[in-house]
């Protein structure tokens, strides 16, 4: 059945070149992003030690979103991504809104990554103009993605490995500092720092709430493994393995790292816009290590932007295949890469360079774009859950036959929906995030206008009919 994804059309199609190790590390890379390395300073300063529970709760809820996505993707291997099953199960409007919103999410996230890269480059080389690292980053990522998808997978494998080693080193060094009785101007390194500076909830409930509005962005990209479905080898084996390891990654890379950070340095010492990772290595007297961590943070942002360019190009390619995007973006290069869609994403990332010069504060620019991105990602995650509800209602036989059922089923979907409502409410509690939240509906209004114009066009209707025929044929083969 997997070969039909390549041969169902006369024109070239995406190839399954991503191996198990690529899929596993892409999933890890998606779960560890710029939000952890750069955004956790602000999260800790807002929520204090209760940030540990913030990350645990978000990770727990998003695990069920990923399980729902996994069950749906594996129910029909002709789905290229979650926008495909949204279009199939909820209607063509859902595929259009989900695909373009996810594309927008990653363009915005890529802009945030370009801003972060420029900021950290300036810390390493203060005289360097902001536009230089921005342009160099975009050029490098474009060249990496114009090669085969296997080259992308290899690059992301090493990017993710660097992040894993950095966090593991932080945990090992931090544990050594705690158990060796290390002391600094901030006080002794001890697990008691978690509760001796105002308790676990020093800023009370609203401080705890403030942690959610920042921490959600740290998890964007966790669904990235879903966009690799059409290019993954043996997806029935590799996708479940990648999704099921998400809770362990959250506990180790987020909760474990943050416990160590706040044990070595009291939470009161952390500031927004400054990486806690760099602060801890600097405090340990490891100046060279702090510089290395700065480079790791740069790598992390590069990894996130690399994933963003990959996912946006595949999403636009899929939209063009279904008639929801201009046909020019539906073509592939000789290396089976959607190069026109890649060029579009990279051109739009240049707006990150402009945004840095439009505002005086890199931190504020980062906060603005990350909030917009987080709101749009919540929409995409919600569409995945809505598709799951439709799947259970319309295809009960496929759910019964599934070997990768979502735990908790429909009741758990409503629990996660309630949590998303809580997250959106948290964004109204701070002026900066409220401003970004109020601007976000503009995107959906523009999408609604575009959909109203597009939905009755003959070319769109013809492509969508072909898309449905392919899915129906695949269902028959499965039966």
CSV table of C-alpha atoms in Angstrom, one decimal:
chain,number,residue,atom,x,y,z
A,1,UNK,CA,0.0,0.0,0.0
A,2,UNK,CA,2.9,2.4,0.7
A,3,UNK,CA,4.2,2.2,-2.9
A,4,UNK,CA,0.9,3.6,-4.2
A,5,UNK,CA,1.8,7.0,-2.6
A,6,UNK,CA,4.5,7.2,-5.2
A,7,UNK,CA,2.8,5.6,-8.2
A,8,UNK,CA,-0.8,6.8,-8.0
A,9,UNK,CA,0.0,9.7,-10.4
A,10,UNK,CA,2.1,10.1,-13.5
A,11,UNK,CA,3.8,13.2,-12.0
A,12,UNK,CA,6.6,12.7,-9.4
A,13,UNK,CA,5.5,12.3,-5.7
A,14,UNK,CA,7.2,12.5,-2.3
A,15,UNK,CA,9.4,9.5,-1.6
A,16,UNK,CA,9.7,7.5,1.6
A,17,UNK,CA,13.4,8.3,2.5
A,18,UNK,CA,13.1,9.1,6.2
A,19,UNK,CA,14.4,6.1,8.3
A,20,UNK,CA,13.5,5.3,11.9
A,21,UNK,CA,16.4,7.3,13.4
A,22,UNK,CA,15.4,10.3,11.3
A,23,UNK,CA,11.8,10.1,12.5
A,24,UNK,CA,12.8,9.6,16.1
A,25,UNK,CA,15.2,12.6,16.1
A,26,UNK,CA,12.8,14.8,14.1
A,27,UNK,CA,10.2,14.1,16.8
A,28,UNK,CA,12.7,15.0,19.6
A,29,UNK,CA,13.8,18.1,17.7
A,30,UNK,CA,10.2,19.1,17.4
A,31,UNK,CA,9.7,18.7,21.1
A,32,UNK,CA,12.8,20.6,22.1
A,33,UNK,CA,12.8,24.1,20.5
A,34,UNK,CA,13.8,27.7,21.0
A,35,UNK,CA,11.0,28.0,23.6
A,36,UNK,CA,13.0,25.9,26.0
A,37,UNK,CA,16.4,27.5,25.5
A,38,UNK,CA,15.3,31.1,25.1
A,39,UNK,CA,11.7,31.3,26.5
A,40,UNK,CA,12.2,29.3,29.7
A,41,UNK,CA,13.9,32.3,31.5
A,42,UNK,CA,10.6,34.3,31.2
A,43,UNK,CA,8.5,31.3,32.1
A,44,UNK,CA,10.5,30.6,35.3
A,45,UNK,CA,10.5,34.3,36.3
A,46,UNK,CA,6.7,34.4,35.9
A,47,UNK,CA,5.7,31.1,37.5
A,48,UNK,CA,8.6,30.2,39.8
A,49,UNK,CA,9.1,26.5,40.6
A,50,UNK,CA,5.4,25.8,39.6
A,51,UNK,CA,6.7,26.0,36.0
A,52,UNK,CA,7.6,22.3,36.5
A,53,UNK,CA,3.8,21.5,36.7
A,54,UNK,CA,3.1,23.8,33.8
A,55,UNK,CA,5.3,21.8,31.4
A,56,UNK,CA,4.1,18.5,32.8
A,57,UNK,CA,0.4,19.5,32.2
A,58,UNK,CA,1.0,20.8,28.7
A,59,UNK,CA,3.0,17.7,27.7
A,60,UNK,CA,0.3,15.4,29.2
A,61,UNK,CA,-2.5,17.1,27.2
A,62,UNK,CA,-0.6,17.3,23.9
A,63,UNK,CA,0.3,13.6,24.2
A,64,UNK,CA,-3.3,12.8,23.5
A,65,UNK,CA,-3.4,15.1,20.5
A,66,UNK,CA,-0.4,13.2,19.1
A,67,UNK,CA,-2.1,9.9,19.8
A,68,UNK,CA,-5.2,11.0,18.0
A,69,UNK,CA,-3.1,12.2,15.1
A,70,UNK,CA,-1.2,8.9,15.0
A,71,UNK,CA,-4.4,6.8,14.9
A,72,UNK,CA,-5.8,8.9,12.0
A,73,UNK,CA,-2.6,9.0,9.9
A,74,UNK,CA,-2.2,5.2,10.2
A,75,UNK,CA,-5.9,4.6,9.3
A,76,UNK,CA,-5.0,5.5,5.7
A,77,UNK,CA,-1.4,5.8,4.5
A,78,UNK,CA,-2.5,8.0,1.6
A,79,UNK,CA,-2.8,10.9,4.1
A,80,UNK,CA,0.3,13.1,3.5
A,81,UNK,CA,-0.4,15.1,6.7
A,82,UNK,CA,-3.1,16.1,9.2
A,83,UNK,CA,-4.5,18.6,6.7
A,84,UNK,CA,-5.4,15.6,4.5
A,85,UNK,CA,-7.4,13.8,7.1
A,86,UNK,CA,-9.0,17.1,8.2
A,87,UNK,CA,-10.2,17.6,4.6
A,88,UNK,CA,-11.4,14.0,4.3
A,89,UNK,CA,-13.2,13.8,7.6
A,90,UNK,CA,-14.5,17.4,8.3
A,91,UNK,CA,-14.7,18.7,4.7
A,92,UNK,CA,-12.6,20.6,2.2
A,93,UNK,CA,-12.8,23.8,4.3
A,94,UNK,CA,-11.0,22.1,7.2
A,95,UNK,CA,-8.1,21.0,5.0
A,96,UNK,CA,-7.8,24.5,3.6
A,97,UNK,CA,-7.9,26.2,7.0
A,98,UNK,CA,-5.7,23.7,8.7
A,99,UNK,CA,-3.1,23.5,5.9
A,100,UNK,CA,-2.7,27.3,5.5
A,101,UNK,CA,-2.9,28.0,9.3
A,102,UNK,CA,-0.1,25.4,9.9
A,103,UNK,CA,1.9,26.9,7.2
A,104,UNK,CA,1.4,30.4,8.8
A,105,UNK,CA,2.3,28.9,12.2
A,106,UNK,CA,5.6,27.7,11.0
A,107,UNK,CA,6.4,30.9,9.0
A,108,UNK,CA,5.7,32.9,12.2
A,109,UNK,CA,7.8,30.4,14.3
A,110,UNK,CA,10.6,30.6,11.7
A,111,UNK,CA,10.5,34.4,12.0
A,112,UNK,CA,10.8,33.9,15.8
A,113,UNK,CA,13.8,31.6,15.3
A,114,UNK,CA,15.5,34.1,12.9
A,115,UNK,CA,15.0,36.8,15.6
A,116,UNK,CA,16.5,34.4,18.3
A,117,UNK,CA,19.4,33.6,16.0
A,118,UNK,CA,20.2,37.2,15.5
A,119,UNK,CA,19.9,38.0,19.2
A,120,UNK,CA,22.3,35.2,20.2
A,121,UNK,CA,24.7,36.0,17.4
A,122,UNK,CA,24.9,39.5,18.7
A,123,UNK,CA,25.8,38.2,22.1
A,124,UNK,CA,28.7,36.2,20.6
A,125,UNK,CA,29.7,39.0,18.2
A,126,UNK,CA,28.4,42.3,19.5
A,127,UNK,CA,29.5,44.3,16.5
A,128,UNK,CA,27.7,42.1,14.0
A,129,UNK,CA,24.7,43.8,12.3
A,130,UNK,CA,21.4,41.9,13.0
A,131,UNK,CA,20.6,41.4,9.3
A,132,UNK,CA,23.7,39.3,8.6
A,133,UNK,CA,23.0,36.3,10.7
A,134,UNK,CA,19.3,36.5,9.6
A,135,UNK,CA,20.2,36.3,5.9
A,136,UNK,CA,22.9,33.7,6.3
A,137,UNK,CA,20.6,31.5,8.3
A,138,UNK,CA,17.9,31.6,5.6
A,139,UNK,CA,20.4,30.9,2.8
A,140,UNK,CA,21.9,27.9,4.6
A,141,UNK,CA,18.5,26.4,5.4
A,142,UNK,CA,17.3,26.9,1.8
A,143,UNK,CA,20.3,25.0,0.5
A,144,UNK,CA,19.9,22.2,3.0
A,145,UNK,CA,16.2,21.7,2.1
A,146,UNK,CA,16.8,21.9,-1.7
A,147,UNK,CA,18.7,18.6,-1.4
A,148,UNK,CA,16.9,15.3,-1.0
A,149,UNK,CA,14.5,14.8,2.0
A,150,UNK,CA,17.1,12.3,3.3
A,151,UNK,CA,19.5,15.2,3.5
A,152,UNK,CA,17.0,17.1,5.5
A,153,UNK,CA,16.5,14.1,7.8
A,154,UNK,CA,20.2,13.7,8.3
A,155,UNK,CA,20.7,17.4,9.1
A,156,UNK,CA,17.8,17.4,11.6
A,157,UNK,CA,19.2,14.2,13.1
A,158,UNK,CA,22.4,16.0,14.0
A,159,UNK,CA,20.7,19.2,15.1
A,160,UNK,CA,18.5,17.3,17.5
A,161,UNK,CA,21.5,15.2,18.8
A,162,UNK,CA,23.3,18.4,19.7
A,163,UNK,CA,20.3,19.6,21.7
A,164,UNK,CA,20.0,16.3,23.5
A,165,UNK,CA,23.7,16.3,24.4
A,166,UNK,CA,23.5,19.9,25.7
A,167,UNK,CA,20.5,19.2,28.0
A,168,UNK,CA,22.2,16.0,29.2
A,169,UNK,CA,25.4,17.9,30.0
A,170,UNK,CA,23.4,20.5,31.9
A,171,UNK,CA,21.7,17.8,34.0
A,172,UNK,CA,25.0,16.1,34.7
A,173,UNK,CA,26.9,19.3,35.6
A,174,UNK,CA,23.9,20.5,37.6
A,175,UNK,CA,23.7,17.3,39.7
A,176,UNK,CA,27.5,17.5,40.3
A,177,UNK,CA,27.1,21.1,41.6
A,178,UNK,CA,24.2,20.1,43.8
A,179,UNK,CA,25.9,17.0,45.4
A,180,UNK,CA,29.4,18.6,45.7
A,181,UNK,CA,28.1,21.5,47.8
A,182,UNK,CA,28.6,24.2,45.2
A,183,UNK,CA,27.9,27.7,46.4
A,184,UNK,CA,27.8,31.1,44.7
A,185,UNK,CA,26.6,34.6,45.4
A,186,UNK,CA,23.1,33.4,44.8
A,187,UNK,CA,23.5,30.8,47.6
A,188,UNK,CA,24.2,27.0,47.8
A,189,UNK,CA,23.1,24.7,45.0
A,190,UNK,CA,20.4,22.5,46.6
A,191,UNK,CA,17.1,20.9,45.7
A,192,UNK,CA,15.7,23.0,48.6
A,193,UNK,CA,15.9,26.1,46.3
A,194,UNK,CA,12.7,24.7,44.7
A,195,UNK,CA,10.6,25.5,47.7
A,196,UNK,CA,12.7,27.8,50.0
A,197,UNK,CA,12.0,31.0,48.0
A,198,UNK,CA,8.3,31.4,48.4
A,199,UNK,CA,7.3,27.8,47.9
A,200,UNK,CA,6.3,26.1,44.7
A,201,UNK,CA,3.7,28.8,43.9
A,202,UNK,CA,5.5,32.0,44.9
A,203,UNK,CA,3.4,34.2,42.6
A,204,UNK,CA,0.2,32.5,43.5
A,205,UNK,CA,-2.4,31.3,41.0
A,206,UNK,CA,-1.9,34.1,38.4
A,207,UNK,CA,1.8,33.5,38.3
A,208,UNK,CA,1.1,29.9,37.6
A,209,UNK,CA,-1.3,30.9,34.9
A,210,UNK,CA,1.3,33.3,33.3
A,211,UNK,CA,3.6,30.2,32.9
A,212,UNK,CA,1.1,28.6,30.5
A,213,UNK,CA,0.9,31.5,28.1
A,214,UNK,CA,4.7,31.4,27.6
A,215,UNK,CA,5.3,27.6,27.9
A,216,UNK,CA,2.8,26.6,25.2
A,217,UNK,CA,5.2,28.0,22.5
A,218,UNK,CA,7.9,25.6,23.8
A,219,UNK,CA,5.8,22.7,22.6
A,220,UNK,CA,5.1,23.9,19.0
A,221,UNK,CA,6.5,21.5,16.6
A,222,UNK,CA,5.6,18.5,18.7
A,223,UNK,CA,3.2,17.5,15.9
A,224,UNK,CA,6.0,17.8,13.3
A,225,UNK,CA,6.3,14.0,13.0
A,226,UNK,CA,2.8,14.1,11.4
A,227,UNK,CA,4.1,16.0,8.4
A,228,UNK,CA,6.7,13.3,7.8
A,229,UNK,CA,4.0,10.7,7.2
A,230,UNK,CA,4.3,10.7,3.4
A,231,UNK,CA,8.1,10.4,3.5
A,232,UNK,CA,8.6,8.0,6.4
A,233,UNK,CA,9.8,4.4,5.8
A,234,UNK,CA,7.6,1.8,7.5
A,235,UNK,CA,5.2,4.4,9.1
A,236,UNK,CA,3.2,1.7,10.9
A,237,UNK,CA,6.2,1.0,13.1
A,238,UNK,CA,8.1,4.3,13.2
A,239,UNK,CA,5.3,6.8,13.8
A,240,UNK,CA,3.8,5.0,16.9
A,241,UNK,CA,7.3,4.6,18.4
A,242,UNK,CA,8.0,8.4,17.9
A,243,UNK,CA,4.7,9.4,19.4
A,244,UNK,CA,4.8,7.1,22.4
A,245,UNK,CA,8.2,8.4,23.5
A,246,UNK,CA,6.9,12.0,23.9
A,247,UNK,CA,6.0,11.7,27.6
A,248,UNK,CA,9.5,10.5,28.4
A,249,UNK,CA,11.1,13.3,26.4
A,250,UNK,CA,8.9,15.9,28.2
A,251,UNK,CA,9.9,14.5,31.6
A,252,UNK,CA,13.6,14.4,30.8
A,253,UNK,CA,14.2,17.4,28.6
A,254,UNK,CA,11.8,19.9,30.1
A,255,UNK,CA,11.0,18.8,33.7
A,256,UNK,CA,14.4,17.3,34.4
A,257,UNK,CA,16.3,20.3,33.0
A,258,UNK,CA,14.2,22.9,34.8
A,259,UNK,CA,14.4,21.1,38.2
A,260,UNK,CA,18.2,21.2,37.9
A,261,UNK,CA,18.3,24.8,36.8
A,262,UNK,CA,16.1,26.0,39.7
A,263,UNK,CA,18.0,23.9,42.2
A,264,UNK,CA,21.4,25.3,41.2
A,265,UNK,CA,20.2,28.9,40.8
A,266,UNK,CA,17.1,30.2,42.8
A,267,UNK,CA,14.2,31.0,40.5
A,268,UNK,CA,14.4,34.6,41.5
A,269,UNK,CA,17.6,35.1,39.6
A,270,UNK,CA,16.2,34.3,36.2
A,271,UNK,CA,15.1,37.0,33.8
A,272,UNK,CA,13.1,37.2,30.6
A,273,UNK,CA,15.2,37.3,27.5
A,274,UNK,CA,18.2,35.6,29.1
A,275,UNK,CA,18.8,31.8,28.6
A,276,UNK,CA,18.9,30.0,32.0
A,277,UNK,CA,21.2,27.4,30.4
A,278,UNK,CA,23.9,30.0,29.7
A,279,UNK,CA,23.4,31.4,33.2
A,280,UNK,CA,24.0,28.1,34.9
A,281,UNK,CA,27.2,27.2,33.0
A,282,UNK,CA,28.5,30.8,33.6
A,283,UNK,CA,27.8,30.4,37.3
A,284,UNK,CA,29.7,27.1,37.4
A,285,UNK,CA,32.8,29.1,36.1
A,286,UNK,CA,32.7,27.2,32.8
A,287,UNK,CA,33.0,30.3,30.6
A,288,UNK,CA,33.9,28.2,27.6
A,289,UNK,CA,30.9,25.9,28.3
A,290,UNK,CA,28.7,29.0,28.4
A,291,UNK,CA,29.9,30.0,25.0
A,292,UNK,CA,29.3,26.5,23.7
A,293,UNK,CA,25.8,26.6,25.1
A,294,UNK,CA,25.3,29.9,23.2
A,295,UNK,CA,26.2,28.0,20.1
A,296,UNK,CA,23.9,25.2,21.0
A,297,UNK,CA,21.1,27.7,21.4
A,298,UNK,CA,21.9,29.0,17.9
A,299,UNK,CA,21.8,25.4,16.7
A,300,UNK,CA,18.5,24.8,18.4
A,301,UNK,CA,17.0,27.9,16.7
A,302,UNK,CA,18.5,26.7,13.3
A,303,UNK,CA,16.9,23.2,13.9
A,304,UNK,CA,13.5,24.7,14.6
A,305,UNK,CA,13.7,27.0,11.5
A,306,UNK,CA,14.9,24.0,9.5
A,307,UNK,CA,11.9,22.0,10.6
A,308,UNK,CA,9.6,25.0,9.8
A,309,UNK,CA,10.9,25.3,6.3
A,310,UNK,CA,10.5,21.6,5.7
A,311,UNK,CA,7.0,21.4,7.1
A,312,UNK,CA,5.7,24.6,5.4
A,313,UNK,CA,7.0,23.5,2.0
A,314,UNK,CA,5.3,20.1,2.4
A,315,UNK,CA,2.1,21.6,3.6
A,316,UNK,CA,1.9,24.1,0.7
A,317,UNK,CA,2.8,21.2,-1.7
A,318,UNK,CA,-0.2,19.2,-0.3
A,319,UNK,CA,-2.5,22.2,-0.5
A,320,UNK,CA,-1.5,22.7,-4.2
A,321,UNK,CA,-2.2,19.0,-4.9
A,322,UNK,CA,-5.7,19.4,-3.5
A,323,UNK,CA,-6.4,22.7,-5.3
A,324,UNK,CA,-6.1,24.9,-2.2
A,325,UNK,CA,-2.9,26.6,-3.3
A,326,UNK,CA,-1.6,27.8,-6.7
A,327,UNK,CA,-0.6,24.9,-8.9
A,328,UNK,CA,3.0,26.2,-9.3
A,329,UNK,CA,3.6,25.1,-5.7
A,330,UNK,CA,2.5,21.5,-6.5
A,331,UNK,CA,5.6,20.6,-8.5
A,332,UNK,CA,8.7,18.7,-7.4
A,333,UNK,CA,12.3,19.1,-8.4
A,334,UNK,CA,14.3,16.2,-9.9
A,335,UNK,CA,15.3,15.3,-6.3
A,336,UNK,CA,11.6,15.0,-5.3
A,337,UNK,CA,11.6,18.2,-3.3
A,338,UNK,CA,8.9,20.9,-3.5
A,339,UNK,CA,11.4,23.7,-4.4
A,340,UNK,CA,8.8,26.4,-5.3
A,341,UNK,CA,7.1,26.0,-2.0
A,342,UNK,CA,10.6,26.1,-0.3
A,343,UNK,CA,11.3,29.4,-2.0
A,344,UNK,CA,8.0,30.9,-0.9
A,345,UNK,CA,8.7,30.0,2.8
A,346,UNK,CA,12.2,31.4,2.7
A,347,UNK,CA,11.2,34.7,1.1
A,348,UNK,CA,8.6,35.1,3.9
A,349,UNK,CA,11.2,34.4,6.6
A,350,UNK,CA,13.0,37.5,5.5
A,351,UNK,CA,10.2,39.5,7.2
A,352,UNK,CA,11.9,38.4,10.5
A,353,UNK,CA,14.9,40.6,9.6
A,354,UNK,CA,12.6,43.5,8.9
A,355,UNK,CA,10.7,43.0,12.2
A,356,UNK,CA,14.0,43.2,14.2
A,357,UNK,CA,14.6,46.7,12.7
A,358,UNK,CA,11.0,47.8,13.1
A,359,UNK,CA,11.2,47.3,16.9
A,360,UNK,CA,13.8,48.3,19.4
A,361,UNK,CA,13.5,45.2,21.7
A,362,UNK,CA,14.3,41.7,20.3
A,363,UNK,CA,12.6,40.2,23.4
A,364,UNK,CA,9.3,42.0,22.7
A,365,UNK,CA,9.4,41.0,19.0
A,366,UNK,CA,10.0,37.4,20.0
A,367,UNK,CA,7.1,37.5,22.5
A,368,UNK,CA,4.7,39.0,19.9
A,369,UNK,CA,5.4,36.4,17.2
A,370,UNK,CA,5.5,33.5,19.6
A,371,UNK,CA,2.0,34.3,21.0
A,372,UNK,CA,0.5,34.5,17.5
A,373,UNK,CA,2.1,31.2,16.7
A,374,UNK,CA,0.9,29.5,19.8
A,375,UNK,CA,-2.7,30.6,19.2
A,376,UNK,CA,-2.6,29.2,15.6
A,377,UNK,CA,-1.0,26.0,16.8
A,378,UNK,CA,-3.8,25.6,19.3
A,379,UNK,CA,-6.2,25.9,16.4
A,380,UNK,CA,-4.4,23.2,14.4
A,381,UNK,CA,-4.3,20.8,17.4
A,382,UNK,CA,-8.0,21.4,17.9
A,383,UNK,CA,-8.7,20.5,14.3
A,384,UNK,CA,-6.8,17.3,14.8
A,385,UNK,CA,-9.1,16.4,17.7
A,386,UNK,CA,-12.2,17.4,15.8
A,387,UNK,CA,-11.1,15.1,13.0
A,388,UNK,CA,-10.7,12.3,15.5
A,389,UNK,CA,-14.3,12.8,16.7
A,390,UNK,CA,-15.5,12.7,13.1
A,391,UNK,CA,-13.4,9.6,12.5
A,392,UNK,CA,-15.0,7.8,15.4
A,393,UNK,CA,-18.4,8.7,14.1
A,394,UNK,CA,-17.9,8.0,10.4
A,395,UNK,CA,-15.3,5.2,10.4
A,396,UNK,CA,-16.0,3.0,13.5
A,397,UNK,CA,-14.8,-0.1,11.7
A,398,UNK,CA,-11.4,1.5,11.1
A,399,UNK,CA,-11.1,2.5,14.8
A,400,UNK,CA,-12.0,-1.0,15.9
A,401,UNK,CA,-9.3,-2.4,13.6
A,402,UNK,CA,-6.7,0.2,14.7
A,403,UNK,CA,-3.5,-1.1,16.4
A,404,UNK,CA,-2.7,2.4,17.7
A,405,UNK,CA,-5.9,3.6,19.4
A,406,UNK,CA,-6.0,6.9,21.2
A,407,UNK,CA,-6.2,6.3,25.0
A,408,UNK,CA,-9.3,7.8,26.7
A,409,UNK,CA,-11.1,8.1,23.4
A,410,UNK,CA,-13.8,10.8,22.9
A,411,UNK,CA,-14.1,11.8,26.7
A,412,UNK,CA,-10.3,12.7,26.7
A,413,UNK,CA,-10.8,14.8,23.6
A,414,UNK,CA,-13.2,17.0,25.5
A,415,UNK,CA,-10.8,17.3,28.4
A,416,UNK,CA,-8.1,18.5,26.0
A,417,UNK,CA,-10.5,21.0,24.4
A,418,UNK,CA,-11.3,22.4,27.9
A,419,UNK,CA,-7.6,22.8,28.5
A,420,UNK,CA,-7.1,24.7,25.2
A,421,UNK,CA,-9.9,27.0,26.3
A,422,UNK,CA,-8.0,27.6,29.6
A,423,UNK,CA,-4.8,28.3,27.6
A,424,UNK,CA,-6.6,30.9,25.4
A,425,UNK,CA,-7.9,32.6,28.6
A,426,UNK,CA,-4.4,32.8,30.0
A,427,UNK,CA,-3.3,34.8,27.0
A,428,UNK,CA,-5.8,37.5,27.9
A,429,UNK,CA,-4.2,38.0,31.4
A,430,UNK,CA,-1.1,39.9,30.1
A,431,UNK,CA,-1.1,43.1,27.9
A,432,UNK,CA,1.5,41.9,25.4
A,433,UNK,CA,-0.1,38.5,24.8
A,434,UNK,CA,-3.6,40.0,24.7
A,435,UNK,CA,-2.5,42.4,21.9
A,436,UNK,CA,-1.1,39.5,19.9
A,437,UNK,CA,-4.3,37.4,20.6
A,438,UNK,CA,-6.5,40.3,19.3
A,439,UNK,CA,-4.5,40.5,16.1
A,440,UNK,CA,-4.7,36.7,15.4
A,441,UNK,CA,-8.4,36.7,14.1
A,442,UNK,CA,-7.2,38.9,11.2
A,443,UNK,CA,-5.5,35.8,9.8
A,444,UNK,CA,-8.7,33.7,10.0
A,445,UNK,CA,-10.8,36.5,8.4
A,446,UNK,CA,-8.3,36.6,5.4
A,447,UNK,CA,-8.5,32.8,5.1
A,448,UNK,CA,-12.3,32.9,5.2
A,449,UNK,CA,-12.4,35.5,2.3
A,450,UNK,CA,-9.9,33.3,0.3
A,451,UNK,CA,-12.0,30.2,0.9
A,452,UNK,CA,-15.2,31.9,-0.2
A,453,UNK,CA,-13.5,32.9,-3.5
A,454,UNK,CA,-11.8,29.5,-4.0
A,455,UNK,CA,-14.3,26.9,-3.0
A,456,UNK,CA,-16.5,27.0,-6.1
A,457,UNK,CA,-13.7,27.2,-8.7
A,458,UNK,CA,-13.7,24.3,-11.1
A,459,UNK,CA,-10.0,23.5,-10.7
A,460,UNK,CA,-10.4,23.3,-7.0
A,461,UNK,CA,-13.4,21.1,-7.2
A,462,UNK,CA,-11.7,18.8,-9.7
A,463,UNK,CA,-8.5,18.4,-7.6
A,464,UNK,CA,-10.5,17.8,-4.4
A,465,UNK,CA,-12.6,15.1,-6.3
A,466,UNK,CA,-9.4,13.4,-7.4
A,467,UNK,CA,-8.1,13.6,-3.8
A,468,UNK,CA,-11.2,11.9,-2.4
A,469,UNK,CA,-11.1,9.3,-5.2
A,470,UNK,CA,-7.6,8.4,-4.2
A,471,UNK,CA,-8.5,8.1,-0.5
A,472,UNK,CA,-11.6,5.9,-1.4
A,473,UNK,CA,-9.5,3.6,-3.5
A,474,UNK,CA,-7.0,3.3,-0.7
A,475,UNK,CA,-9.8,2.4,1.7
A,476,UNK,CA,-11.0,-0.3,-0.6
A,477,UNK,CA,-7.5,-1.8,-0.9
A,478,UNK,CA,-7.3,-1.8,2.9
A,479,UNK,CA,-10.6,-3.6,3.2
